PDB file of C-alpha atoms in Angstrom:
ATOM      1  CA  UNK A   1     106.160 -65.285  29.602  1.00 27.00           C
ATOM      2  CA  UNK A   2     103.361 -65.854  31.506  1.00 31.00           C
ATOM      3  CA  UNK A   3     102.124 -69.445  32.033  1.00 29.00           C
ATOM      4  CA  UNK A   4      98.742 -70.013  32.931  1.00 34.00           C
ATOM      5  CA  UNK A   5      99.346 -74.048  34.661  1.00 36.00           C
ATOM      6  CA  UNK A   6      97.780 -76.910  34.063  1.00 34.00           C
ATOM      7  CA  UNK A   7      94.207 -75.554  34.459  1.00 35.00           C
ATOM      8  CA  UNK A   8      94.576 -73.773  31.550  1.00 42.00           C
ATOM      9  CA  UNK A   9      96.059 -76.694  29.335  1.00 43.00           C
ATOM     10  CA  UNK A  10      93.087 -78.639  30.639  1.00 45.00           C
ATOM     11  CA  UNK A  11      90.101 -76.074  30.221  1.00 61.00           C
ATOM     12  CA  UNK A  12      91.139 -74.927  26.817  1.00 84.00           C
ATOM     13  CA  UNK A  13      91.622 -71.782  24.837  1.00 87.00           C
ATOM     14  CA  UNK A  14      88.448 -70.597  25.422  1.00 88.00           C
ATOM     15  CA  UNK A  15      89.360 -70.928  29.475  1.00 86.00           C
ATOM     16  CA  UNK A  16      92.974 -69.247  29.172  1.00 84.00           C
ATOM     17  CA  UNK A  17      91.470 -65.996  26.792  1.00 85.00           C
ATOM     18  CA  UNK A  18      88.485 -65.529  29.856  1.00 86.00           C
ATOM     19  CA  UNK A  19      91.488 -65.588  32.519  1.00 82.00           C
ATOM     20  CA  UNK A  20      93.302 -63.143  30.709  1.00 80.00           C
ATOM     21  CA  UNK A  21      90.625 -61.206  29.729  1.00 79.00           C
ATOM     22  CA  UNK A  22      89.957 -60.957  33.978  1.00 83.00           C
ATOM     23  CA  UNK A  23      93.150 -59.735  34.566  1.00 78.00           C
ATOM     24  CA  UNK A  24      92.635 -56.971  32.089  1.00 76.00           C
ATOM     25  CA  UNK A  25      89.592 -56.130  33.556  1.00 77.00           C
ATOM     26  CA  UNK A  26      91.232 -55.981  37.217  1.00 77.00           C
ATOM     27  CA  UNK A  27      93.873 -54.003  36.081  1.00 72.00           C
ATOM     28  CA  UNK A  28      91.642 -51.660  34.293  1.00 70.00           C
ATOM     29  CA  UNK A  29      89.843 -51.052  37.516  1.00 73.00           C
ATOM     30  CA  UNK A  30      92.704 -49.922  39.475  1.00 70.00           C
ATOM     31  CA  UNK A  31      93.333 -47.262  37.332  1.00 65.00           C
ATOM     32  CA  UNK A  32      92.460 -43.748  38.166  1.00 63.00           C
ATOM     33  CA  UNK A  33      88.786 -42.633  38.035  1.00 66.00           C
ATOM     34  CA  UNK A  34      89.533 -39.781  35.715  1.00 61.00           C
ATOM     35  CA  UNK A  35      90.437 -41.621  32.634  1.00 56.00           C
ATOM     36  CA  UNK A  36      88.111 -42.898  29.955  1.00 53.00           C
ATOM     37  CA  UNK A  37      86.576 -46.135  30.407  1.00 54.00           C
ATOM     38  CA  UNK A  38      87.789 -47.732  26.919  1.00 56.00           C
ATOM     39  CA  UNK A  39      88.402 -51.366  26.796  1.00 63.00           C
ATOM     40  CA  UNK A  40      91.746 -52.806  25.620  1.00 68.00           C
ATOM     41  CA  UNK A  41      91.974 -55.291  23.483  1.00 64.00           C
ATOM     42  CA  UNK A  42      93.390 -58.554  23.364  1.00 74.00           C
ATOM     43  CA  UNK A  43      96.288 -59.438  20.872  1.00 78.00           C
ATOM     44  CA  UNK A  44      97.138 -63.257  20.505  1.00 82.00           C
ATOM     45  CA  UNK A  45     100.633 -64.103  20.306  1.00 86.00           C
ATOM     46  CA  UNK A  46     100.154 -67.340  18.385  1.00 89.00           C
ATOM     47  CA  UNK A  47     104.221 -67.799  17.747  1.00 89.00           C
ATOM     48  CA  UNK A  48     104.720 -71.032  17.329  1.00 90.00           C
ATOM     49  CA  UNK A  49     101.137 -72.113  17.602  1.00 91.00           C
ATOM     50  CA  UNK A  50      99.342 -74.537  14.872  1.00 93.00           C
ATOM     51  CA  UNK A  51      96.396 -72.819  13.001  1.00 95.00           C
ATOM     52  CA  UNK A  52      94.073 -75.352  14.994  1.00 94.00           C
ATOM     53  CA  UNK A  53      94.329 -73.297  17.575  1.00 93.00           C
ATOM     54  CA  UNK A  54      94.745 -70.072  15.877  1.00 94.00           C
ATOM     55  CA  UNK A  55      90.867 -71.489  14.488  1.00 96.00           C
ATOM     56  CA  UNK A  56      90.394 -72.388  18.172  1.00 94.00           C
ATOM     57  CA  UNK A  57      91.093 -68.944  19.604  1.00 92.00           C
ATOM     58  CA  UNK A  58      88.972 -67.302  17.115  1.00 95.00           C
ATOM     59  CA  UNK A  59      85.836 -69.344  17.128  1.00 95.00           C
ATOM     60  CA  UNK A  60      86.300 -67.747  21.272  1.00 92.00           C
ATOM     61  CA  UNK A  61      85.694 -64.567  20.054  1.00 92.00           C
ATOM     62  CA  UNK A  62      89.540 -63.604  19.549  1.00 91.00           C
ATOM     63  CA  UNK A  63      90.149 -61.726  16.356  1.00 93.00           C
ATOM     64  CA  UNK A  64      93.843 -60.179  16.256  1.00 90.00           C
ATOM     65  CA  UNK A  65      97.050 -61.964  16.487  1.00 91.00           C
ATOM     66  CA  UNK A  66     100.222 -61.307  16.630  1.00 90.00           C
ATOM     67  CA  UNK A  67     103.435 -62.662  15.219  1.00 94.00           C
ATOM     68  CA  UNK A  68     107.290 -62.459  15.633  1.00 93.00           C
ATOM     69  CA  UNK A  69     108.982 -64.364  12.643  1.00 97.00           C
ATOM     70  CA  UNK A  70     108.237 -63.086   9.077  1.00 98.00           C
ATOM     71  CA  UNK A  71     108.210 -66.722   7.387  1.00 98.00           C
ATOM     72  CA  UNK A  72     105.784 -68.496  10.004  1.00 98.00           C
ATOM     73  CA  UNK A  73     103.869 -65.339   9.848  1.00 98.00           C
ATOM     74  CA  UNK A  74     103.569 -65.774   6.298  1.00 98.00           C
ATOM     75  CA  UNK A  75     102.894 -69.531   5.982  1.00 98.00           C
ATOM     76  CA  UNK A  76     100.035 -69.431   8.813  1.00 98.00           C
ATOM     77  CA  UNK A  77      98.326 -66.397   7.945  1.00 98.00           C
ATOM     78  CA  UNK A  78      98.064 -68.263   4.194  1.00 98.00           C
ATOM     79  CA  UNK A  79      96.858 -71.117   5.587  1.00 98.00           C
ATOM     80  CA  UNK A  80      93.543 -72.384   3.369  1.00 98.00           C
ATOM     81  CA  UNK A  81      91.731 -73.329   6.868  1.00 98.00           C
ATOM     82  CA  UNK A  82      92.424 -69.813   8.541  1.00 98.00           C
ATOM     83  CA  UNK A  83      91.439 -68.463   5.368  1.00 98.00           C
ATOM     84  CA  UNK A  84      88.566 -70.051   5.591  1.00 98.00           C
ATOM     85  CA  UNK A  85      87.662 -70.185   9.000  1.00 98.00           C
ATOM     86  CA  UNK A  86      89.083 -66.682   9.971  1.00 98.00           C
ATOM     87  CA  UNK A  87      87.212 -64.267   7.512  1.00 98.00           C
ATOM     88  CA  UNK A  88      88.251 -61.412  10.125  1.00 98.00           C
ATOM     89  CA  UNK A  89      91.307 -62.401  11.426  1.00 98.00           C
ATOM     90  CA  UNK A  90      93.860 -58.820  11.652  1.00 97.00           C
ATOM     91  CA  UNK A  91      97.876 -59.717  12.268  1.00 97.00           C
ATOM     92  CA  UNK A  92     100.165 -57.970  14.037  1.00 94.00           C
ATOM     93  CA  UNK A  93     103.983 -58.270  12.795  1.00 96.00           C
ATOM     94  CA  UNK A  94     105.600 -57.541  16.871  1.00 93.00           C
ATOM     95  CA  UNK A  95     109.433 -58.935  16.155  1.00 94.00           C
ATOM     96  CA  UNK A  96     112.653 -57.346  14.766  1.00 96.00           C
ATOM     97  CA  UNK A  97     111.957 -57.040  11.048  1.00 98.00           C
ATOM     98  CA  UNK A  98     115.052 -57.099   8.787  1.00 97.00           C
ATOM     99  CA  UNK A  99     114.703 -55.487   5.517  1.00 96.00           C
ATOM    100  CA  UNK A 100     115.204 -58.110   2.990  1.00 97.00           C
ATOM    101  CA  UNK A 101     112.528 -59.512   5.084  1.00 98.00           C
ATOM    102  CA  UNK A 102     109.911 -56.864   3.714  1.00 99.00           C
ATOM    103  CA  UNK A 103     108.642 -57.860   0.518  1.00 98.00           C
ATOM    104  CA  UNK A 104     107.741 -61.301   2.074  1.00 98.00           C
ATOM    105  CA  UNK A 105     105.867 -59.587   4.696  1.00 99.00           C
ATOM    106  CA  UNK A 106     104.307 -57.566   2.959  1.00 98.00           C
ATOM    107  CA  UNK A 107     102.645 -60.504   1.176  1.00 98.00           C
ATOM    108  CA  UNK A 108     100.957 -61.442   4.425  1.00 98.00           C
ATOM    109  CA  UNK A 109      97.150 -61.916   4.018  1.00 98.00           C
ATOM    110  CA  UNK A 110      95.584 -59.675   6.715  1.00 98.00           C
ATOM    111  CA  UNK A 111      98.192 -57.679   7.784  1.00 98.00           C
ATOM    112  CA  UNK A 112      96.798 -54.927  10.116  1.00 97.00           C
ATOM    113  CA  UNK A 113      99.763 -53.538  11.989  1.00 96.00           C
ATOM    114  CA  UNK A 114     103.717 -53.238  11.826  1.00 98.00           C
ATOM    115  CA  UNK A 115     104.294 -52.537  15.550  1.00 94.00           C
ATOM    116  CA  UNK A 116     108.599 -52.577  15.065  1.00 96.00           C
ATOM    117  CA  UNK A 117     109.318 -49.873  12.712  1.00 98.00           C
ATOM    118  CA  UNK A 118     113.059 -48.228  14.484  1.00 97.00           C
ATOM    119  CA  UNK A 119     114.519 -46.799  11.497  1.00 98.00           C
ATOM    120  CA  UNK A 120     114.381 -44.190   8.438  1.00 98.00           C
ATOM    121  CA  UNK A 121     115.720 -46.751   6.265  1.00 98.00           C
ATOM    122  CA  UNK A 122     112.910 -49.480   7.162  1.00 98.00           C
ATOM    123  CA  UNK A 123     109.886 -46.738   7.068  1.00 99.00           C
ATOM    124  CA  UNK A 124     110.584 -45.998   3.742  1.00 99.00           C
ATOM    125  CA  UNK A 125     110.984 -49.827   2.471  1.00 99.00           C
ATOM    126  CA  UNK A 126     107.902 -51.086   4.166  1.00 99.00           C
ATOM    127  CA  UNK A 127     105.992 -47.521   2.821  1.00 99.00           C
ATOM    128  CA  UNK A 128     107.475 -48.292  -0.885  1.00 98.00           C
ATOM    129  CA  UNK A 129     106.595 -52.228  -0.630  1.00 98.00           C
ATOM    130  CA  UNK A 130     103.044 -51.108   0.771  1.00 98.00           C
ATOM    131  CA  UNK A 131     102.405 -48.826  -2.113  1.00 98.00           C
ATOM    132  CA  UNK A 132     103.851 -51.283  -4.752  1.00 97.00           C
ATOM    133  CA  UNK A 133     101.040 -53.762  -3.037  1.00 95.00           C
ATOM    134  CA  UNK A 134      98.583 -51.306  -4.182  1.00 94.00           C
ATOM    135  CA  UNK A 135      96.501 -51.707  -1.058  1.00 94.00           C
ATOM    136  CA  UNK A 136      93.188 -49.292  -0.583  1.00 94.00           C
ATOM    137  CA  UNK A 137      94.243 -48.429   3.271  1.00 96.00           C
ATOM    138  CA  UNK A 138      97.450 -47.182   4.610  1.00 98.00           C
ATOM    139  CA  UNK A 139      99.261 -49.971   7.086  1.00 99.00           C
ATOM    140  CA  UNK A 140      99.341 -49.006  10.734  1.00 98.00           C
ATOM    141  CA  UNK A 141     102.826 -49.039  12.188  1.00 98.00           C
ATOM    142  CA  UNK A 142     104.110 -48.021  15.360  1.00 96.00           C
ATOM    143  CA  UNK A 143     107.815 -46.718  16.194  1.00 97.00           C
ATOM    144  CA  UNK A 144     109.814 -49.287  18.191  1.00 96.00           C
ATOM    145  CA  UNK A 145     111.658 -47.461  21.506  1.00 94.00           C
ATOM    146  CA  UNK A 146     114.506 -49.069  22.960  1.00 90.00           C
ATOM    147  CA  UNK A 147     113.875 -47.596  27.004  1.00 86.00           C
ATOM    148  CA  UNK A 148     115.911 -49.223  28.485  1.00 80.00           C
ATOM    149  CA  UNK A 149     119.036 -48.468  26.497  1.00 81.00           C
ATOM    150  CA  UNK A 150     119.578 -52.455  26.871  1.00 84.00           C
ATOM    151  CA  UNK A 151     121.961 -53.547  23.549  1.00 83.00           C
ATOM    152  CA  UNK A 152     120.191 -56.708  23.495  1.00 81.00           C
ATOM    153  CA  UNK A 153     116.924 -54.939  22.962  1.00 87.00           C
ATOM    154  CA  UNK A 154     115.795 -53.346  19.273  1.00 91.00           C
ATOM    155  CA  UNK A 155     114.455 -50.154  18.879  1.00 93.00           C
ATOM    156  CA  UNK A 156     115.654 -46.755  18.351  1.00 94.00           C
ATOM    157  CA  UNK A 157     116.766 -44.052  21.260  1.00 94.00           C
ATOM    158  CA  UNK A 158     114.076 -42.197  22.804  1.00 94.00           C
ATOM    159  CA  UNK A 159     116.244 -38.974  21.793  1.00 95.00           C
ATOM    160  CA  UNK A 160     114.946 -40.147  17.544  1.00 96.00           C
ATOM    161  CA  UNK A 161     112.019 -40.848  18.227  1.00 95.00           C
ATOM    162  CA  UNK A 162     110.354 -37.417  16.790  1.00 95.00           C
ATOM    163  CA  UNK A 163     112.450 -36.980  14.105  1.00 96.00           C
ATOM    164  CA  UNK A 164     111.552 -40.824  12.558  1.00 98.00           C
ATOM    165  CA  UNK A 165     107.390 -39.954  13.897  1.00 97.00           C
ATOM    166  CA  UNK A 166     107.629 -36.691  11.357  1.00 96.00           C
ATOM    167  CA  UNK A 167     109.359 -38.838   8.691  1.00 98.00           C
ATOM    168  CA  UNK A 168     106.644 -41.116   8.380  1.00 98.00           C
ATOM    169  CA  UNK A 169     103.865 -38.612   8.523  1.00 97.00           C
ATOM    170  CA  UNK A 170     105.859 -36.444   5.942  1.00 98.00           C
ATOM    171  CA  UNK A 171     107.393 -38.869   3.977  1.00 98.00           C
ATOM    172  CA  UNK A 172     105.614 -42.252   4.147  1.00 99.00           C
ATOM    173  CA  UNK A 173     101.951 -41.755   2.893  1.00 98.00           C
ATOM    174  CA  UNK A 174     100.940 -45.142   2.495  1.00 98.00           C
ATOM    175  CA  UNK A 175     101.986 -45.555   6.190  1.00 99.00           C
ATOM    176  CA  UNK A 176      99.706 -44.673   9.277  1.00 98.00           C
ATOM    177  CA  UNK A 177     101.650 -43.548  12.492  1.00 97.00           C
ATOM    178  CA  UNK A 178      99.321 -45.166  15.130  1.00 94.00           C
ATOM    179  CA  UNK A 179     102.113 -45.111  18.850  1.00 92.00           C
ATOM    180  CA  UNK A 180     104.787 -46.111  20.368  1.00 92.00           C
ATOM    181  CA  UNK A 181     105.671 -49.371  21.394  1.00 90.00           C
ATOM    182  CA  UNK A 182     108.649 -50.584  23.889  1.00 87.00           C
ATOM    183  CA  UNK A 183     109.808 -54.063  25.120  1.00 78.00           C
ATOM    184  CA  UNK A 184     111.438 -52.431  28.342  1.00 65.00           C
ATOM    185  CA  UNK A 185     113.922 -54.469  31.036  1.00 60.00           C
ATOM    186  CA  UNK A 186     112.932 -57.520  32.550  1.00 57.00           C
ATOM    187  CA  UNK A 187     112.559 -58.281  36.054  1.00 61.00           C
ATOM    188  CA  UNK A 188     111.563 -54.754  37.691  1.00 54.00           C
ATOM    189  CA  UNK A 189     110.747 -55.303  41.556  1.00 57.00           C
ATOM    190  CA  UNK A 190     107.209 -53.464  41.178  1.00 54.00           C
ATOM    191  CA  UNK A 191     107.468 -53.101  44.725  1.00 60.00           C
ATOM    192  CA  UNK A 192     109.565 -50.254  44.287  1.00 63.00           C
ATOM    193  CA  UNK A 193     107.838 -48.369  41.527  1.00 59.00           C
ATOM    194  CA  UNK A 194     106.887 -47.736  38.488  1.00 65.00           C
ATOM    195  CA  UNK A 195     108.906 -49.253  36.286  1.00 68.00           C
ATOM    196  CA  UNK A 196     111.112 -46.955  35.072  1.00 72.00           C
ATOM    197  CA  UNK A 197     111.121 -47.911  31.320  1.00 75.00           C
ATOM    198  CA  UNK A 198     106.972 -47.016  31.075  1.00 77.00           C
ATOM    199  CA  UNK A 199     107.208 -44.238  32.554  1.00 81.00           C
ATOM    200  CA  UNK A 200     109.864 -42.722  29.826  1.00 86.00           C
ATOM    201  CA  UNK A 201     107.613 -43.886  26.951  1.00 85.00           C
ATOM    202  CA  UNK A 202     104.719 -42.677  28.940  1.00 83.00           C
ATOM    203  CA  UNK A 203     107.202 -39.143  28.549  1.00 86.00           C
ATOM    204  CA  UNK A 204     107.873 -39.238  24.897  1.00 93.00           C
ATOM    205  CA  UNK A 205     103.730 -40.097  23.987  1.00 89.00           C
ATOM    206  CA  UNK A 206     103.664 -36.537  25.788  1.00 90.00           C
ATOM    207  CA  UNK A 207     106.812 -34.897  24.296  1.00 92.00           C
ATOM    208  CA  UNK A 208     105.685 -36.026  20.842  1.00 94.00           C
ATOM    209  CA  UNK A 209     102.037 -35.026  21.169  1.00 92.00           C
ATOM    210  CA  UNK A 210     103.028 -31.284  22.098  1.00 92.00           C
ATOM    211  CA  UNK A 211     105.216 -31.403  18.966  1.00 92.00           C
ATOM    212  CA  UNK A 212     102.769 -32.694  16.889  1.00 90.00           C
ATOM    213  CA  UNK A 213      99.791 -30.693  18.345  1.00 90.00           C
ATOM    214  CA  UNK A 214      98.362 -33.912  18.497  1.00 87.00           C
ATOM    215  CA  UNK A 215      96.085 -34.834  21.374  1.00 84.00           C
ATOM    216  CA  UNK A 216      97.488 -38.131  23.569  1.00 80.00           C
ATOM    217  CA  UNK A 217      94.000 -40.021  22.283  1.00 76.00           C
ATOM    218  CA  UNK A 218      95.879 -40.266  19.213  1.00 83.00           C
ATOM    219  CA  UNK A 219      99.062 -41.676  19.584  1.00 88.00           C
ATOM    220  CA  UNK A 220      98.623 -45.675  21.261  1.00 85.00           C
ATOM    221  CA  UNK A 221     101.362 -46.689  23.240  1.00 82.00           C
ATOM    222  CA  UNK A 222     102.677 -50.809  23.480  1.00 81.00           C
ATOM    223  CA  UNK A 223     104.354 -51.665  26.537  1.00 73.00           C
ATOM    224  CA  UNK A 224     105.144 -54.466  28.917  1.00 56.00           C
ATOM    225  CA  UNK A 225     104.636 -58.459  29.256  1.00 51.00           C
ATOM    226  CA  UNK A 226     103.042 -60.833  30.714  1.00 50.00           C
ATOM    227  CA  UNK A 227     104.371 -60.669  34.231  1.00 46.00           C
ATOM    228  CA  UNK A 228     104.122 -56.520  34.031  1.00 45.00           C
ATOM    229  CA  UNK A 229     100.736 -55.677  31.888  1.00 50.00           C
ATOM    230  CA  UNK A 230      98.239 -55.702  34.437  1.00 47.00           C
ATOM    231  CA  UNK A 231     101.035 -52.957  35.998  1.00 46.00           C
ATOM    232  CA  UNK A 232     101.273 -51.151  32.873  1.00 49.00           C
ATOM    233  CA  UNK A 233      97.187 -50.621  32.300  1.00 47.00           C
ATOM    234  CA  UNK A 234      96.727 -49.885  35.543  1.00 45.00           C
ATOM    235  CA  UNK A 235      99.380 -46.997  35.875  1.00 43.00           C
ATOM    236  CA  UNK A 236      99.210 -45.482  32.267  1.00 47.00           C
ATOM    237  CA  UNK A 237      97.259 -42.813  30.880  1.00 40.00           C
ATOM    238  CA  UNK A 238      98.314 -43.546  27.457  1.00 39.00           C
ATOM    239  CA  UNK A 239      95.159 -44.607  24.507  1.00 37.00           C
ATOM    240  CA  UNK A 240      96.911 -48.370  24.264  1.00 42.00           C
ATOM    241  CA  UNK A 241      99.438 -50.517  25.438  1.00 44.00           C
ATOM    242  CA  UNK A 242     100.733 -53.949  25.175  1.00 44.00           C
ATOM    243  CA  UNK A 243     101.203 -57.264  27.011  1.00 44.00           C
ATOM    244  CA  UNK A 244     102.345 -60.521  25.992  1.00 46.00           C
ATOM    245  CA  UNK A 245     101.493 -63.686  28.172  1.00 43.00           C
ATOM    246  CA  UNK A 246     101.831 -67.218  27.621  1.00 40.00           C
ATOM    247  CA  UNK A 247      99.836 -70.050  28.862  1.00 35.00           C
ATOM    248  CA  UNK A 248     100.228 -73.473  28.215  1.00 35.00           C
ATOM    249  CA  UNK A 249      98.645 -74.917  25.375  1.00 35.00           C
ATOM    250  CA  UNK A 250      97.222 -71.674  24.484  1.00 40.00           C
ATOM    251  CA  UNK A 251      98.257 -69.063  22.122  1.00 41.00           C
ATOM    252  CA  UNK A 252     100.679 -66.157  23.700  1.00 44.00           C
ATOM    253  CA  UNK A 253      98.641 -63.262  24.010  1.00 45.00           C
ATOM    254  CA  UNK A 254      99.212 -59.818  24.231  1.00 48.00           C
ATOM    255  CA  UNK A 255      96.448 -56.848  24.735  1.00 42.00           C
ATOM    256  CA  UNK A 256      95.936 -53.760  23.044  1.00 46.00           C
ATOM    257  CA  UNK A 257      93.532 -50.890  23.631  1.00 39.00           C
ATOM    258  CA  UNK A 258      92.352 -49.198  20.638  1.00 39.00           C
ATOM    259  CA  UNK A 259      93.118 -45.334  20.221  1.00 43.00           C
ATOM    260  CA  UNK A 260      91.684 -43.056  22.524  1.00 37.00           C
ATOM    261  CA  UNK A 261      91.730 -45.848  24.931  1.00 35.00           C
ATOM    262  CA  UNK A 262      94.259 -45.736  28.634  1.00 31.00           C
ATOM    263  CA  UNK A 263      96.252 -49.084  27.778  1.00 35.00           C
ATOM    264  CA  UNK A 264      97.382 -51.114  25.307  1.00 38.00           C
ATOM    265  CA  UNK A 265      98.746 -54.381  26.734  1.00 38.00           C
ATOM    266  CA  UNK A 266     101.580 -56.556  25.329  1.00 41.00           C
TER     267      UNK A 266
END
């Protein structure tokens, strides 16, 4: 997690989101001139934040925020003042999400995206609990990868990955298949590469869009943290991508790029 220092605790929200939002923009500008100038955008990882600053963050401008645990989802995005205050506001659900977990989840006010779906089994609860909800628009979900083959990650192996992708489209119609997303190792020396773990989702976006017939605008991609997302916008050629980051004081953040942009930041 990244931690922006004292400045940032100082200055405020509205300090940290411009800091971020400048290493975004750096990072987009090292990337090569033949992709398509689309903006990322920023996803605030308010875990463990209070809805003062959640209100905080989006009187800045910030609109979409992100959340690991089901119950503090739930309790914060039902908050009367964010309510209120937040008329906009879109959630992410970005942690492991158990399956007696999904009816309560599903009850989330705002709930955009479910970017941790790694299993048959959990597509078709959250797609039954979705339809049961009787909502007018499909959820967006993404398929959780595990790249680095790491036990203590979640996600399922790159070799399912297609076969769970034509599930959902098949199978799942109140679902929306928008990408990919991957947590990857920790600690890869940059200095020696690519890191290794982008690079194979960067691999399945392709092997999945030539099985689909799908172009690669279509399918987002959500990879990396805070000490790796300015890496993984400015390497990838993928429509989004994902980076969380932490400063003090200050809601986590993670960035995504909307579809049909290069990155979408964690």
């Amino acid at each position: 997690m990244w931690k922006a220092g004292s400045m940032s605790a100082e200055l405020g929200i509205g300090f940290a989101l411009r800091a971020v939002n400048e290493r975004v923009q750096q990072a987009v500008a090292r990337r090569p001139r033949d992709l398509p100038a689309i903006q990322p955008r920023l996803v605030a990882v308010s875990k463990t934040k209070p809805a003062d600053m959640v209100i905080e963050a989006y009187s800045h401008g910030q609109r979409t925020f992100g959340e690991n645990y089901v119950q503090e989802l739930l309790e914060k995005a039902s908050n009367p003042q964010i309510l209120s205050s937040c008329p906009e506001i879109k959630w992410h659900f970005i942690g492991h999400l158990q399956k007696q977990n999904v009816n309560k989840l599903m009850a989330v006010p705002n709930l955009s995206m479910l970017e941790t779906v790694d299993s048959v089994k959990l597509a078709d609860k959250v797609n039954s609990a979705w339809q049961k909800k009787g909502s007018p628009e499909r959820l967006k979900v993404m398929v959780q990868i595990n790249t680095s083959g790491e036990a203590s990650k979640h996600g399922l192996p790159p070799a399912e990955m297609a076969a769970l992708v034509e599930h959902i489209n098949a199978k799942c119609p109140s679902l929306e298949f928008v990408g990919l997303m991957t947590i990857g190792s920790f600690g890869h020396d940059l200095s020696q590469g690519p890191n290794p773990d982008f690079q194979v989702l960067l691999s399945l976006r392709e092997e999945l869009c030539r099985k689909l017939g799908a172009p690669p605008e279509q399918v987002e991609l959500s990879m990396g943290m805070s000490v790796d997302f300015q890496h993984a916008v400015s390497i990838s050629r993928v429509p989004s991508g994902a980076c969380r980051t932490g400063p003090k004081a200050t809601p986590r953040r993670r960035i995504e790029a909307p579809r049909g942009s290069v990155s979408h930041l964690r």
